Amino acid sequence: MSTVKSKKLQVGTSSTSTDNFTIYQPSTPDGTLRIGVGNADSPTEVGRFTSAGLTAKNPYSCRVEASTATSCSNNTTTTVILDNVIFDDNNDFDTSTYTYTAPVAGVYLFSAAADINSSSAQCRQGTRLYANSQSYWAMTGVNGNNNNVVNTQVIKLDAGATVTVAIYHDSGATRTTTANQNTFFSATLLHIT
Amino acid sequence: MALYDKILTLRPNLTSDDFAPDSGTIMLQNDSDGKGDYIKQWNHPTETQPTQEELDGVA
């Protein structure tokens, strides 16, 4: 039995390099086997094997926060303004419409919250994730001051499906969200389908 | 005056519970697109949805 030894193995002969893949050991061996998109001379890593298993890059993650406050009327489900991109490598979040669009069909993990100062009112407050024409609410009772209700959901989406964040309260007056990291939306692809 | 307050002026039998997102029959919404609050859904069993004329007439 013969053994082929090589530091790089290109799979694919397309003239378009991004159609090809390369399996390779880094120039300075470090105990990893890399998988990259592109030809053997310059692959772009998308994953690696170590003794612990496979770790894949995931460009489909984002976090967006608020740098602008949202005015939320009493008893009104109001879309949260999210206009400060912390990271969004695939540009899946539109900060002009405050909408996330799923890049691929898959199962996603979402987490969102809006921080509101409901003053001294004891009231109900909730955060909604809206996807697949379905409202996913996280509601609780709060008692004044700043509160944010974190809504975490695992949702299966088709490519192109959209997700938005909204807030609701019944504190008796119009309130505004806090424009900082406590008003946020985050998403990551768990796996494709 | 906010839309919610106008509706309660016109339909005084309604309460905050009628607007609760998880159990109410009326949904007010604002898409943060500059167009303001609007009635997204009205499914109240006995109170009719106010017309735009009624809402405009509330001081």
PDB file of C-alpha atoms in Angstrom, chain A residues 73-78 124 128 135 137 139 167-170, chain B residues 3-30 37-51 55:
ATOM      1  CA  SER A  73     -46.568  54.528  22.897  1.00  0.00           C
ATOM      2  CA  ASN A  74     -48.546  52.897  25.676  1.00  0.00           C
ATOM      3  CA  ASN A  75     -50.075  49.539  24.673  1.00  0.00           C
ATOM      4  CA  THR A  76     -48.500  49.672  21.219  1.00  0.00           C
ATOM      5  CA  THR A  77     -46.220  47.048  19.672  1.00  0.00           C
ATOM      6  CA  THR A  78     -43.373  49.181  18.361  1.00  0.00           C
ATOM      7  CA  ARG A 124     -46.167  44.673  31.847  1.00  0.00           C
ATOM      8  CA  ARG A 128     -41.257  40.387  20.414  1.00  0.00           C
ATOM      9  CA  SER A 135     -45.041  36.607  16.993  1.00  0.00           C
ATOM     10  CA  TRP A 137     -43.200  37.114  22.832  1.00  0.00           C
ATOM     11  CA  MET A 139     -43.438  39.148  28.628  1.00  0.00           C
ATOM     12  CA  ILE A 167     -41.339  46.167  22.249  1.00  0.00           C
ATOM     13  CA  TYR A 168     -44.588  46.555  24.198  1.00  0.00           C
ATOM     14  CA  HIS A 169     -45.494  48.064  27.572  1.00  0.00           C
ATOM     15  CA  ASP A 170     -48.616  49.240  29.368  1.00  0.00           C
TER      16      ASP A 170
ATOM     17  CA  LEU B   3     -53.826  56.482  19.289  1.00  0.00           C
ATOM     18  CA  TYR B   4     -54.433  54.283  22.346  1.00  0.00           C
ATOM     19  CA  ASP B   5     -55.795  57.209  24.318  1.00  0.00           C
ATOM     20  CA  LYS B   6     -58.044  58.282  21.434  1.00  0.00           C
ATOM     21  CA  ILE B   7     -59.472  54.771  21.234  1.00  0.00           C
ATOM     22  CA  LEU B   8     -60.191  54.684  24.952  1.00  0.00           C
ATOM     23  CA  THR B   9     -61.894  58.056  24.652  1.00  0.00           C
ATOM     24  CA  LEU B  10     -64.141  56.683  21.924  1.00  0.00           C
ATOM     25  CA  ARG B  11     -64.607  53.237  23.451  1.00  0.00           C
ATOM     26  CA  PRO B  12     -64.510  53.784  27.247  1.00  0.00           C
ATOM     27  CA  ASN B  13     -65.456  50.176  27.985  1.00  0.00           C
ATOM     28  CA  LEU B  14     -62.085  48.971  26.721  1.00  0.00           C
ATOM     29  CA  THR B  15     -59.226  48.363  29.145  1.00  0.00           C
ATOM     30  CA  SER B  16     -55.492  47.813  28.868  1.00  0.00           C
ATOM     31  CA  ASP B  17     -56.122  44.066  28.944  1.00  0.00           C
ATOM     32  CA  ASP B  18     -57.878  44.306  25.570  1.00  0.00           C
ATOM     33  CA  PHE B  19     -54.586  45.421  24.052  1.00  0.00           C
ATOM     34  CA  ALA B  20     -52.305  42.870  25.711  1.00  0.00           C
ATOM     35  CA  PRO B  21     -50.205  41.236  22.987  1.00  0.00           C
ATOM     36  CA  ASP B  22     -50.540  37.724  24.356  1.00  0.00           C
ATOM     37  CA  SER B  23     -54.212  37.735  25.324  1.00  0.00           C
ATOM     38  CA  GLY B  24     -55.949  40.821  23.892  1.00  0.00           C
ATOM     39  CA  THR B  25     -58.164  41.190  20.862  1.00  0.00           C
ATOM     40  CA  ILE B  26     -56.844  44.535  19.655  1.00  0.00           C
ATOM     41  CA  MET B  27     -53.333  45.191  18.423  1.00  0.00           C
ATOM     42  CA  LEU B  28     -51.819  48.627  17.943  1.00  0.00           C
ATOM     43  CA  GLN B  29     -48.553  48.777  16.095  1.00  0.00           C
ATOM     44  CA  ASN B  30     -45.834  51.209  15.084  1.00  0.00           C
ATOM     45  CA  ASP B  37     -49.192  54.237  15.482  1.00  0.00           C
ATOM     46  CA  TYR B  38     -51.960  52.338  13.697  1.00  0.00           C
ATOM     47  CA  ILE B  39     -54.556  49.648  14.346  1.00  0.00           C
ATOM     48  CA  LYS B  40     -52.971  46.437  13.145  1.00  0.00           C
ATOM     49  CA  GLN B  41     -55.756  44.143  14.236  1.00  0.00           C
ATOM     50  CA  TRP B  42     -59.236  44.558  15.740  1.00  0.00           C
ATOM     51  CA  ASN B  43     -61.024  41.410  16.829  1.00  0.00           C
ATOM     52  CA  HIS B  44     -62.963  42.670  19.826  1.00  0.00           C
ATOM     53  CA  PRO B  45     -66.198  40.688  20.175  1.00  0.00           C
ATOM     54  CA  THR B  46     -68.441  43.639  21.071  1.00  0.00           C
ATOM     55  CA  GLU B  47     -66.673  46.973  20.485  1.00  0.00           C
ATOM     56  CA  THR B  48     -66.445  48.157  16.912  1.00  0.00           C
ATOM     57  CA  GLN B  49     -63.258  49.544  15.471  1.00  0.00           C
ATOM     58  CA  PRO B  50     -63.326  53.363  15.416  1.00  0.00           C
ATOM     59  CA  THR B  51     -63.361  54.927  11.987  1.00  0.00           C
ATOM     60  CA  LEU B  55     -60.259  59.175  15.610  1.00  0.00           C
TER      61      LEU B  55
END
